[in-house]
Coordinates of C-alpha atoms and ligand atoms in Angstrom, one line a residue:
M1 CA 0.0 0.0 0.0
Q2 CA 1.3 3.5 -0.9
E3 CA 2.1 5.7 2.1
R4 CA 0.5 9.1 2.3
K5 CA 2.6 12.1 1.3
G6 CA 4.7 13.3 4.2
L7 CA 3.9 10.3 6.4
G8 CA 6.2 7.4 7.3
V9 CA 9.9 7.1 6.5
Y10 CA 11.3 8.2 3.1
N11 CA 14.4 6.6 1.6
V12 CA 15.6 10.1 0.8
V13 CA 14.6 13.6 1.7
I14 CA 16.3 16.2 -0.5
I15 CA 16.7 19.9 0.5
G16 CA 16.8 22.1 -2.6
A17 CA 15.3 21.6 -6.1
G18 CA 18.3 22.9 -8.1
T19 CA 20.3 20.7 -10.4
A20 CA 21.8 18.5 -7.6
G21 CA 18.5 18.0 -5.8
L22 CA 16.5 17.3 -9.0
V23 CA 19.0 14.7 -10.3
V24 CA 19.0 12.9 -6.9
A25 CA 15.2 13.0 -6.9
A26 CA 14.7 11.7 -10.4
G27 CA 17.5 9.1 -10.1
T28 CA 16.3 7.7 -6.8
A29 CA 12.6 7.7 -7.7
G30 CA 13.5 6.1 -11.1
L31 CA 15.2 3.2 -9.2
G32 CA 12.1 2.7 -7.0
G33 CA 13.0 4.7 -3.9
R34 CA 10.6 6.8 -1.9
V35 CA 11.7 10.4 -2.3
A36 CA 10.6 13.8 -0.8
L37 CA 12.0 17.0 -2.4
V38 CA 11.8 20.3 -0.5
E39 CA 12.1 23.7 -2.3
R40 CA 11.7 27.1 -0.7
N41 CA 11.7 29.2 -3.9
K42 CA 11.6 28.1 -7.5
M43 CA 11.9 24.6 -8.9
G44 CA 15.1 24.4 -11.0
G45 CA 17.2 26.5 -8.6
D46 CA 19.9 28.9 -9.9
C47 CA 20.7 27.3 -13.2
L48 CA 17.2 27.5 -14.6
N49 CA 15.9 30.7 -13.0
Y50 CA 18.9 33.0 -12.3
G51 CA 21.9 31.4 -13.8
C52 CA 23.0 29.4 -16.8
V53 CA 19.7 29.4 -18.7
P54 CA 18.8 33.1 -18.7
S55 CA 22.4 34.3 -18.9
K56 CA 23.1 32.1 -22.0
A57 CA 19.8 33.2 -23.6
L58 CA 20.7 36.9 -23.1
I59 CA 24.2 36.3 -24.3
A60 CA 22.8 34.7 -27.5
S61 CA 20.8 37.9 -28.2
A62 CA 23.8 40.1 -27.4
R63 CA 25.9 38.0 -29.9
A64 CA 23.3 38.5 -32.6
I65 CA 23.3 42.2 -32.0
N66 CA 27.1 42.3 -32.2
S67 CA 27.0 40.4 -35.5
I68 CA 24.7 43.0 -37.0
R69 CA 27.0 45.7 -35.8
H70 CA 29.9 44.1 -37.6
A71 CA 27.9 42.8 -40.6
S72 CA 30.6 43.9 -43.1
K73 CA 32.6 40.9 -42.1
W74 CA 30.1 38.8 -44.0
G75 CA 30.0 41.3 -46.9
L76 CA 26.8 43.0 -45.7
D77 CA 26.1 46.6 -45.0
E78 CA 26.9 47.5 -41.4
D79 CA 24.1 48.9 -39.4
E80 CA 23.3 49.9 -35.9
P81 CA 21.0 47.1 -34.7
R82 CA 17.5 48.2 -33.8
F83 CA 16.0 46.5 -30.8
E84 CA 14.0 47.1 -27.6
F85 CA 15.9 46.3 -24.5
E86 CA 12.8 44.9 -22.8
T87 CA 11.9 42.8 -25.8
V88 CA 15.4 41.2 -25.6
F89 CA 14.8 40.4 -22.0
E90 CA 11.3 39.0 -22.8
S91 CA 12.8 36.8 -25.4
M92 CA 15.3 35.5 -22.9
R93 CA 12.5 34.8 -20.4
S94 CA 10.4 33.0 -23.0
Q95 CA 13.3 30.7 -23.9
R96 CA 13.7 30.0 -20.2
A97 CA 10.0 29.2 -19.9
K98 CA 10.4 26.5 -22.6
I99 CA 13.0 24.7 -20.5
A100 CA 11.1 25.1 -17.1
P101 CA 8.7 22.2 -17.5
N102 CA 11.6 19.8 -17.2
D103 CA 12.1 20.9 -13.6
S104 CA 8.4 21.5 -12.7
I105 CA 6.5 20.2 -9.7
E106 CA 4.1 18.4 -12.1
R107 CA 7.0 16.5 -13.8
F108 CA 8.6 15.5 -10.6
E109 CA 5.3 14.4 -9.0
S110 CA 4.7 12.4 -12.1
L111 CA 8.0 10.6 -11.5
G112 CA 6.7 9.7 -8.1
V113 CA 8.5 12.3 -6.1
D114 CA 6.6 14.1 -3.2
V115 CA 7.4 17.8 -3.6
F116 CA 7.1 20.1 -0.6
L117 CA 7.2 23.9 -1.0
G118 CA 8.8 25.7 2.0
E119 CA 12.0 26.2 3.9
A120 CA 13.6 23.0 5.3
R121 CA 15.5 22.9 8.6
F122 CA 16.9 20.0 10.5
V123 CA 15.3 19.2 13.9
S124 CA 17.4 16.1 14.5
P125 CA 19.8 13.9 12.4
H126 CA 16.8 12.0 11.1
E127 CA 14.1 14.6 10.7
I128 CA 13.5 17.9 9.0
A129 CA 10.7 20.4 9.4
V130 CA 9.0 22.2 6.5
G131 CA 6.5 24.6 8.1
D132 CA 4.3 22.4 10.3
Q133 CA 5.3 19.2 8.5
T134 CA 8.0 16.9 9.8
L135 CA 9.7 14.6 7.3
R136 CA 11.6 11.5 8.3
A137 CA 14.1 9.6 6.2
K138 CA 16.8 7.0 6.1
N139 CA 19.0 9.4 4.1
F140 CA 19.1 13.1 3.5
V141 CA 20.7 15.1 0.7
I142 CA 21.5 18.8 1.3
A143 CA 21.5 20.5 -2.1
A144 CA 20.6 24.0 -1.0
G145 CA 23.1 25.8 -3.3
T146 CA 24.6 29.2 -2.9
R147 CA 23.6 32.9 -3.4
A148 CA 25.4 36.0 -4.5
R149 CA 28.0 37.2 -2.0
I150 CA 27.4 40.8 -1.0
P151 CA 30.9 42.2 -0.3
P152 CA 31.3 44.3 2.9
I153 CA 31.7 47.6 1.1
E154 CA 30.7 50.7 3.0
G155 CA 27.3 51.9 1.9
I156 CA 26.4 48.9 -0.2
L157 CA 23.1 48.3 1.6
D158 CA 22.1 51.9 1.0
V159 CA 22.3 51.8 -2.8
P160 CA 20.1 49.8 -5.1
F161 CA 21.8 46.9 -6.9
F162 CA 21.1 43.8 -8.9
T163 CA 22.4 40.3 -8.4
N164 CA 21.9 37.3 -10.6
E165 CA 18.7 36.6 -8.7
T166 CA 17.1 39.9 -9.8
I167 CA 18.7 41.1 -13.0
F168 CA 16.9 38.7 -15.4
D169 CA 13.4 39.5 -14.1
E170 CA 13.6 43.0 -12.5
L171 CA 15.8 45.1 -14.9
H172 CA 13.0 46.5 -17.0
K173 CA 14.5 49.5 -18.7
K174 CA 17.8 49.9 -20.4
P175 CA 20.2 51.7 -18.1
K176 CA 22.6 54.1 -19.8
S177 CA 25.4 52.8 -17.7
M178 CA 26.3 49.9 -15.3
I179 CA 29.0 49.0 -12.9
V180 CA 29.7 45.3 -12.7
L181 CA 31.4 44.5 -9.4
G182 CA 33.5 41.4 -10.0
G183 CA 35.4 40.2 -13.0
G184 CA 34.8 36.5 -12.7
P185 CA 32.8 34.4 -15.2
I186 CA 29.4 35.9 -14.3
G187 CA 30.7 39.5 -14.3
C188 CA 32.5 39.0 -17.7
E189 CA 29.6 37.2 -19.3
L190 CA 27.0 39.7 -18.2
G191 CA 29.3 42.7 -18.6
Q192 CA 30.0 41.8 -22.2
A193 CA 26.3 41.2 -22.9
M194 CA 25.3 44.5 -21.3
G195 CA 27.9 46.3 -23.3
R196 CA 26.6 44.8 -26.5
L197 CA 23.1 45.8 -25.5
G198 CA 24.3 49.4 -25.5
V199 CA 24.9 49.8 -21.8
N200 CA 28.0 51.8 -21.0
T201 CA 29.6 49.1 -18.8
T202 CA 32.5 49.1 -16.3
I203 CA 33.8 45.9 -14.8
I204 CA 35.6 46.3 -11.5
Q205 CA 38.0 43.5 -10.6
V206 CA 40.0 43.3 -7.4
H207 CA 42.5 40.9 -8.8
G208 CA 45.2 41.8 -11.3
Q209 CA 43.3 40.0 -14.0
I210 CA 39.8 39.1 -14.9
L211 CA 38.9 35.4 -14.9
P212 CA 41.5 34.7 -12.3
K213 CA 41.1 30.9 -12.6
E214 CA 42.6 31.1 -16.1
D215 CA 46.2 31.9 -17.1
P216 CA 47.0 35.6 -16.9
E217 CA 47.5 35.6 -20.7
V218 CA 43.9 34.4 -21.2
G219 CA 42.4 36.9 -18.8
D220 CA 44.4 39.8 -20.4
W221 CA 43.4 38.6 -23.9
M222 CA 39.7 38.8 -22.9
A223 CA 40.2 42.2 -21.1
T224 CA 41.7 43.6 -24.3
L225 CA 38.8 42.2 -26.4
L226 CA 36.2 43.6 -23.9
A227 CA 38.0 47.0 -24.0
A228 CA 37.9 46.9 -27.8
E229 CA 34.1 46.4 -27.6
G230 CA 33.8 49.4 -25.4
V231 CA 33.6 47.7 -22.0
R232 CA 35.8 49.4 -19.5
V233 CA 37.8 46.9 -17.4
L234 CA 39.5 48.0 -14.2
C235 CA 41.7 45.3 -12.7
S236 CA 43.6 45.7 -9.4
S237 CA 40.7 47.9 -8.2
R238 CA 39.3 47.7 -4.7
A239 CA 35.8 49.1 -4.1
V240 CA 35.8 51.1 -0.9
R241 CA 32.5 53.0 -0.8
L242 CA 29.1 53.1 -2.5
S243 CA 26.7 56.0 -2.3
M244 CA 24.0 57.8 -4.3
R245 CA 24.7 60.9 -6.3
D246 CA 21.9 62.7 -8.2
G247 CA 19.9 59.4 -8.4
K248 CA 23.0 57.5 -9.7
V249 CA 25.3 55.0 -8.0
Q250 CA 28.7 56.3 -7.1
L251 CA 31.5 53.9 -6.5
D252 CA 34.7 55.1 -4.8
L253 CA 37.6 52.7 -5.5
V254 CA 41.3 52.4 -5.1
H255 CA 43.0 51.4 -8.3
H256 CA 46.4 49.9 -7.5
P257 CA 48.2 48.5 -10.5
R258 CA 51.9 47.7 -10.0
G259 CA 51.9 49.1 -6.4
E260 CA 50.7 52.5 -7.4
H261 CA 47.6 53.9 -5.6
E262 CA 45.0 56.0 -7.3
T263 CA 41.6 56.8 -5.9
M264 CA 38.8 56.9 -8.5
Q265 CA 35.1 57.5 -8.7
I266 CA 32.7 55.8 -11.1
V267 CA 29.2 56.9 -11.4
A268 CA 26.5 54.8 -13.2
D269 CA 22.8 54.3 -13.4
T270 CA 22.9 50.7 -12.0
L271 CA 25.1 48.3 -10.2
L272 CA 25.4 44.5 -10.7
V273 CA 27.0 42.6 -7.9
S274 CA 28.8 39.5 -9.1
A275 CA 31.5 39.2 -6.5
G276 CA 31.4 35.5 -5.6
R277 CA 29.0 33.1 -3.9
V278 CA 28.2 32.1 -0.3
P279 CA 26.6 28.8 0.7
N280 CA 23.0 28.7 1.8
V281 CA 23.7 27.1 5.2
E282 CA 22.1 29.5 7.7
K283 CA 18.5 28.4 7.6
L284 CA 19.2 24.7 7.6
K285 CA 19.9 24.4 11.4
L286 CA 22.8 22.1 10.6
D287 CA 23.8 21.9 14.2
A288 CA 20.6 20.1 15.0
A289 CA 21.8 17.3 12.7
G290 CA 25.4 17.3 13.6
V291 CA 26.5 18.3 10.1
K292 CA 29.8 20.3 9.9
F293 CA 30.2 23.3 7.6
N294 CA 32.6 26.2 7.0
P295 CA 32.4 29.5 5.2
R296 CA 32.8 27.7 1.8
G297 CA 30.0 25.2 2.5
I298 CA 29.2 21.8 3.8
E299 CA 32.2 19.5 4.6
V300 CA 31.9 16.2 2.8
N301 CA 34.2 13.2 2.3
A302 CA 35.1 11.7 -1.1
Y303 CA 31.7 9.8 -1.0
L304 CA 29.9 13.1 -0.5
Q305 CA 28.9 12.1 3.0
T306 CA 28.8 14.8 5.6
A307 CA 29.9 14.4 9.2
Q308 CA 26.8 12.3 9.5
P309 CA 27.3 9.4 7.1
H310 CA 23.6 9.1 6.2
I311 CA 23.4 12.8 5.3
Y312 CA 24.9 13.7 1.9
A313 CA 25.6 17.1 0.3
A314 CA 25.9 17.8 -3.4
G315 CA 26.1 20.7 -5.7
D316 CA 27.4 24.2 -5.1
I317 CA 26.9 24.0 -1.3
A318 CA 29.4 21.1 -1.2
G319 CA 31.9 22.4 -3.8
P320 CA 34.7 22.3 -4.7
Y321 CA 33.4 23.4 -8.1
Q322 CA 30.2 25.4 -8.6
F323 CA 28.9 24.3 -12.0
T324 CA 25.7 22.6 -13.1
H325 CA 27.6 19.7 -14.6
T326 CA 29.5 19.0 -11.3
A327 CA 26.3 19.3 -9.4
D328 CA 24.8 16.7 -11.8
A329 CA 27.9 14.4 -11.5
Q330 CA 27.8 14.6 -7.7
A331 CA 24.1 13.9 -7.6
R332 CA 24.6 10.7 -9.6
V333 CA 27.3 9.5 -7.2
V334 CA 24.9 10.3 -4.3
V335 CA 22.1 8.2 -5.9
R336 CA 24.4 5.3 -6.2
N337 CA 25.9 5.6 -2.7
I338 CA 22.5 5.8 -1.0
L339 CA 21.4 2.6 -2.8
M340 CA 24.6 0.7 -1.8
P341 CA 24.2 -1.1 1.6
F342 CA 27.9 -1.1 2.4
Q343 CA 30.5 1.6 2.5
M344 CA 32.9 -0.5 0.5
L345 CA 30.5 -0.6 -2.5
R346 CA 30.1 3.2 -2.5
Q347 CA 31.7 5.4 -5.1
K348 CA 34.2 8.2 -4.6
M349 CA 33.6 11.4 -6.5
D350 CA 36.2 11.7 -9.3
Y351 CA 37.3 15.3 -10.0
S352 CA 40.3 14.3 -12.2
V353 CA 38.8 15.7 -15.4
V354 CA 36.4 18.6 -14.9
P355 CA 35.8 20.9 -17.8
W356 CA 34.3 24.4 -17.6
C357 CA 33.4 27.2 -19.9
T358 CA 33.0 30.9 -19.6
Y359 CA 30.4 32.0 -22.1
T360 CA 31.9 35.2 -23.2
D361 CA 32.2 35.6 -27.0
P362 CA 34.5 34.0 -27.9
E363 CA 34.1 31.4 -25.2
I364 CA 36.9 30.3 -22.9
A365 CA 36.8 26.6 -22.1
H366 CA 39.2 24.8 -19.9
V367 CA 40.0 21.3 -18.6
G368 CA 42.9 20.0 -16.5
L369 CA 45.9 22.1 -15.6
N370 CA 46.8 25.5 -16.9
E371 CA 50.3 26.8 -17.2
T372 CA 50.2 28.7 -13.9
E373 CA 49.2 25.6 -12.0
T374 CA 51.7 23.4 -13.8
K375 CA 54.5 25.7 -12.8
Q376 CA 53.2 26.0 -9.2
Q377 CA 53.1 22.2 -9.0
D378 CA 56.6 21.9 -10.6
I379 CA 55.3 19.6 -13.3
S380 CA 57.4 19.5 -16.5
Y381 CA 55.3 20.0 -19.6
D382 CA 55.4 20.7 -23.3
L383 CA 53.1 23.4 -24.7
I384 CA 51.3 23.2 -28.1
S385 CA 49.5 26.2 -29.3
V386 CA 47.3 26.6 -32.3
R387 CA 45.6 29.8 -33.5
I388 CA 41.9 29.6 -34.4
D389 CA 42.6 31.4 -37.7
E390 CA 44.6 28.4 -38.7
L391 CA 41.3 26.5 -39.2
D392 CA 39.8 27.0 -42.6
R393 CA 36.3 26.8 -41.2
A394 CA 37.0 29.6 -38.7
V395 CA 38.2 31.8 -41.6
V396 CA 35.1 31.1 -43.8
E397 CA 32.8 31.7 -40.8
R398 CA 34.6 34.9 -39.8
E399 CA 35.2 33.4 -36.4
E400 CA 39.0 33.8 -36.4
L401 CA 39.6 35.1 -32.9
G402 CA 41.1 32.8 -30.4
F403 CA 43.6 30.1 -29.7
V404 CA 44.1 26.8 -28.0
K405 CA 46.9 25.9 -25.6
V406 CA 47.5 22.2 -24.9
L407 CA 49.9 21.1 -22.1
T408 CA 51.3 17.6 -22.4
A409 CA 53.5 15.7 -19.9
K410 CA 57.1 16.5 -20.9
G411 CA 58.2 14.3 -23.8
T412 CA 54.9 12.5 -24.2
D413 CA 51.5 13.1 -25.8
R414 CA 49.5 12.7 -22.6
I415 CA 47.3 15.7 -22.1
L416 CA 47.6 17.6 -18.8
G417 CA 45.3 20.4 -19.6
V418 CA 43.7 22.4 -22.3
T419 CA 42.6 26.1 -22.5
M420 CA 40.6 27.1 -25.6
V421 CA 39.5 30.5 -26.6
A422 CA 37.2 30.2 -29.6
A423 CA 33.6 30.5 -30.8
N424 CA 31.9 27.4 -29.3
A425 CA 35.0 26.5 -27.3
G426 CA 32.7 24.9 -24.7
D427 CA 31.6 22.4 -27.3
L428 CA 35.0 21.9 -29.0
L429 CA 36.7 21.2 -25.8
H430 CA 35.0 17.9 -25.3
E431 CA 37.2 16.0 -27.7
F432 CA 40.0 16.8 -25.3
V433 CA 37.9 16.1 -22.3
L434 CA 37.2 12.6 -23.6
A435 CA 40.8 12.2 -24.5
M436 CA 42.0 13.1 -21.0
K437 CA 39.4 11.0 -19.3
Y438 CA 40.3 7.8 -21.3
R439 CA 44.0 8.6 -21.7
I440 CA 43.9 9.1 -25.4
G441 CA 47.1 10.8 -26.5
L442 CA 47.6 13.6 -29.1
S443 CA 49.0 11.1 -31.6
Q444 CA 45.7 9.2 -31.6
L445 CA 43.8 12.5 -32.1
A446 CA 46.1 13.2 -35.1
A447 CA 45.4 9.7 -36.4
T448 CA 41.6 10.2 -36.2
I449 CA 39.8 11.4 -39.4
H450 CA 38.0 14.7 -38.7
A451 CA 35.5 16.1 -41.2
Y452 CA 36.7 19.1 -43.3
P453 CA 36.0 22.0 -42.9
T454 CA 35.0 21.9 -39.2
F455 CA 36.1 23.6 -36.1
A456 CA 36.6 20.2 -34.7
E457 CA 39.6 19.8 -36.9
L458 CA 41.3 21.7 -34.1
G459 CA 41.8 18.3 -32.3
R460 CA 43.6 16.9 -35.3
K461 CA 45.6 20.0 -35.8
V462 CA 46.9 19.9 -32.3
G463 CA 47.7 16.2 -32.8
D464 CA 49.6 17.1 -36.0
R465 CA 51.5 19.8 -34.3
Y466 CA 52.6 17.3 -31.6
S467 CA 53.7 14.8 -34.3
K468 CA 55.7 17.5 -36.1
K469 CA 57.4 18.4 -32.8
R470 CA 58.6 14.8 -32.6
L471 CA 60.3 15.0 -36.0
T472 CA 63.8 15.6 -34.7
P473 CA 66.6 16.3 -37.1
F474 CA 67.9 12.7 -36.5
L475 CA 64.5 11.2 -37.5
K476 CA 64.3 13.5 -40.5
N477 CA 67.8 12.5 -41.6
A478 CA 66.8 8.8 -41.3
F479 CA 63.6 9.4 -43.4
T480 CA 65.6 11.3 -46.0
W481 CA 68.1 8.4 -46.2
L482 CA 65.1 6.0 -46.7
Y483 CA 63.7 8.1 -49.5
R484 CA 67.1 8.4 -51.2
R485 CA 67.6 4.7 -50.9
S486 CA 64.2 4.0 -52.5
R487 CA 65.3 6.2 -55.4
G488 CA 68.5 4.1 -55.7
I489 CA 70.8 6.9 -54.6
T490 CA 73.3 5.8 -52.0
F491 CA 75.9 8.7 -51.8
P492 CA 76.8 9.9 -48.4
R493 CA 74.4 12.0 -46.3
V494 CA 74.9 15.7 -46.5
E495 CA 74.6 17.6 -43.2
P496 CA 71.4 19.8 -43.4
A497 CA 71.6 23.6 -42.9
P498 CA 70.9 24.5 -39.3
D499 CA 67.5 25.8 -40.1
A500 CA 66.5 23.1 -42.5
F501 CA 63.6 21.9 -40.4
S502 CA 62.1 25.2 -39.4
G503 CA 59.6 25.1 -42.2
K504 CA 56.8 27.8 -42.7
G505 CA 54.0 25.4 -41.8
D506 CA 53.2 23.6 -38.6
Ligands
FAD601 C1 24.6 34.0 -13.5 C2 25.1 32.6 -13.4 C3 25.4 31.9 -14.5 C4 25.8 30.5 -14.4 N1 26.1 29.9 -15.6 C5 26.6 28.6 -15.5 C6 26.9 27.9 -16.7 O1 26.8 28.4 -17.8 N2 27.3 26.6 -16.6 C7 27.4 26.0 -15.4 O2 27.8 24.8 -15.3 N3 27.1 26.6 -14.2 C8 26.7 27.9 -14.3 N4 26.3 28.6 -13.1 C9 26.3 27.8 -11.9 C10 25.1 26.9 -11.7 O3 24.0 27.7 -11.7 C11 25.2 26.2 -10.3 O4 26.4 25.5 -10.3 C12 24.0 25.2 -10.2 O5 22.8 25.9 -10.2 C13 24.2 24.5 -8.8 O6 23.1 23.7 -8.5 P1 22.7 23.3 -7.0 O7 21.7 22.3 -7.2 O8 23.9 23.0 -6.3 O9 22.1 24.6 -6.4 P2 20.9 25.7 -6.8 O10 20.7 25.6 -8.2 O11 21.4 26.9 -6.2 O12 19.7 25.1 -6.0 C14 19.6 25.1 -4.6 C15 18.1 25.2 -4.3 O13 17.9 25.0 -2.9 C16 16.9 25.9 -2.4 N5 17.1 26.0 -1.0 C17 18.1 26.6 -0.3 N6 17.9 26.5 1.0 C18 16.8 25.8 1.2 C19 16.0 25.4 2.4 N7 16.5 25.7 3.6 N8 14.9 24.8 2.2 C20 14.4 24.5 0.9 N9 15.1 24.9 -0.2 C21 16.2 25.5 -0.1 C22 17.1 27.1 -3.2 O14 15.9 27.9 -3.3 C23 17.5 26.6 -4.6 O15 16.4 26.4 -5.4 C24 25.9 29.9 -13.2 C25 25.5 30.6 -12.0 C26 25.1 31.9 -12.1 C27 24.7 32.6 -10.9

């Protein structure tokens, strides 16, 4: 007999219906488990409502606007694109609405999940409360995510500002200007999009480079491109005070490049705060459950168990990465581990190959180590670089900007890491992601037939570049000798000129 919603003991109660919570719910219910899912706000969490989906939809419109602005590249007349700011936002919201049913209460109830709307808090290690309702379970999954960090800048609470939770639904009129506080992926993606939508945008970044998880060369490359598009980028800039001036937001900052100190003021119509994330731990009453946490989030072991082995955490709140795809991957491990009766059958989370992408235009996609990390870890490596304009497809598509850097273990073709700056780099990266995961070397990429003309030929080109690097003068001499021999010429070998192997090509 089926137990009534909320009564009895669940196999799993999940707190948070973002990516991590939804994947655990669907996976466990699909395997026949009894599941309750609690959400205090919108089904779908950040990714659907305030993150990946609306940002990428807006970025797509901004890219189209930019193409019209630079139409002469395709032999068309250049024109200033005509559009209504609010209509662009409506279009973004309508695309989001198309995806929303996947995460809806109706869909999850149809999968057999009991959905509860309200804020969950632990009352003991085996019970949570949602309003007046108490839910009991054998296992719990905390998937409560993160929210925008509001940095402790003097006056910040006295000025209006947007975060990712408000900008997509509450910015109704085109501002003339915007300060974007934070030059990480969210700040750069939205800063570029706003600039393309005609908003005079300034990105303020406390670090010496934007996108600080990438190599400095990559951050600087993107900063130069943004500046060329008219987005002002101020790195090494610490915001010190926010105030209102004539109805506008004034930011006082200290700009400190190379040890110099200059105080500056920036005045803009609006402010977007994209200065990092904080975990949603406060309302969960984790002490009542004996779950340990720190300022970065909930502490978990390799199996994603918290200090209480029957309580798991997944997604942004557990870290160490804060991506939809890592939330999804963790959730799959949690589903399996909850099902397994013994610890020895449980699976450890594997972070050895984690790709990510920043959806600026061009995109910046990354997997494995970058050069900075390789040097910090004292790992010897070889570097192979290919420019995107070396691809015929990129040239004919007028998508010539960018490059790929591939690091291989010194003297071998084993990939240590890849950074790719290109149109659709997030998609192109996956040949390398697969290669890293299954230890496919660059020689095998070179030996794989890639369709011409595609951007995907990048994989083969990198492989070819590696093979050419291996063609040492000694090997080339040996090949030359073989060729001569096959022509019946056996006179002694002539020493090549010193630069005989530095051809024009690869
Ligand atoms: C602007 C932006 C763009 C992004 N773009 C990308 C991208 O392109 N690619 C990518 O991989 N990642 C992107 N991300 C990150 C991605 O959105 C997150 O990694 C992902 O949403 C994490 O999922 P989650 O399930 O851990 O948490 P969330 O999606 O945050 O879900 C947590 C849910 O828990 C609920 N909750 C919290 N506390 C309680 C409680 N006490 N009781 C009940 N419910 C509770 C919240 O309301 C929320 O719905 C982006 C993020 C932002 C902000």
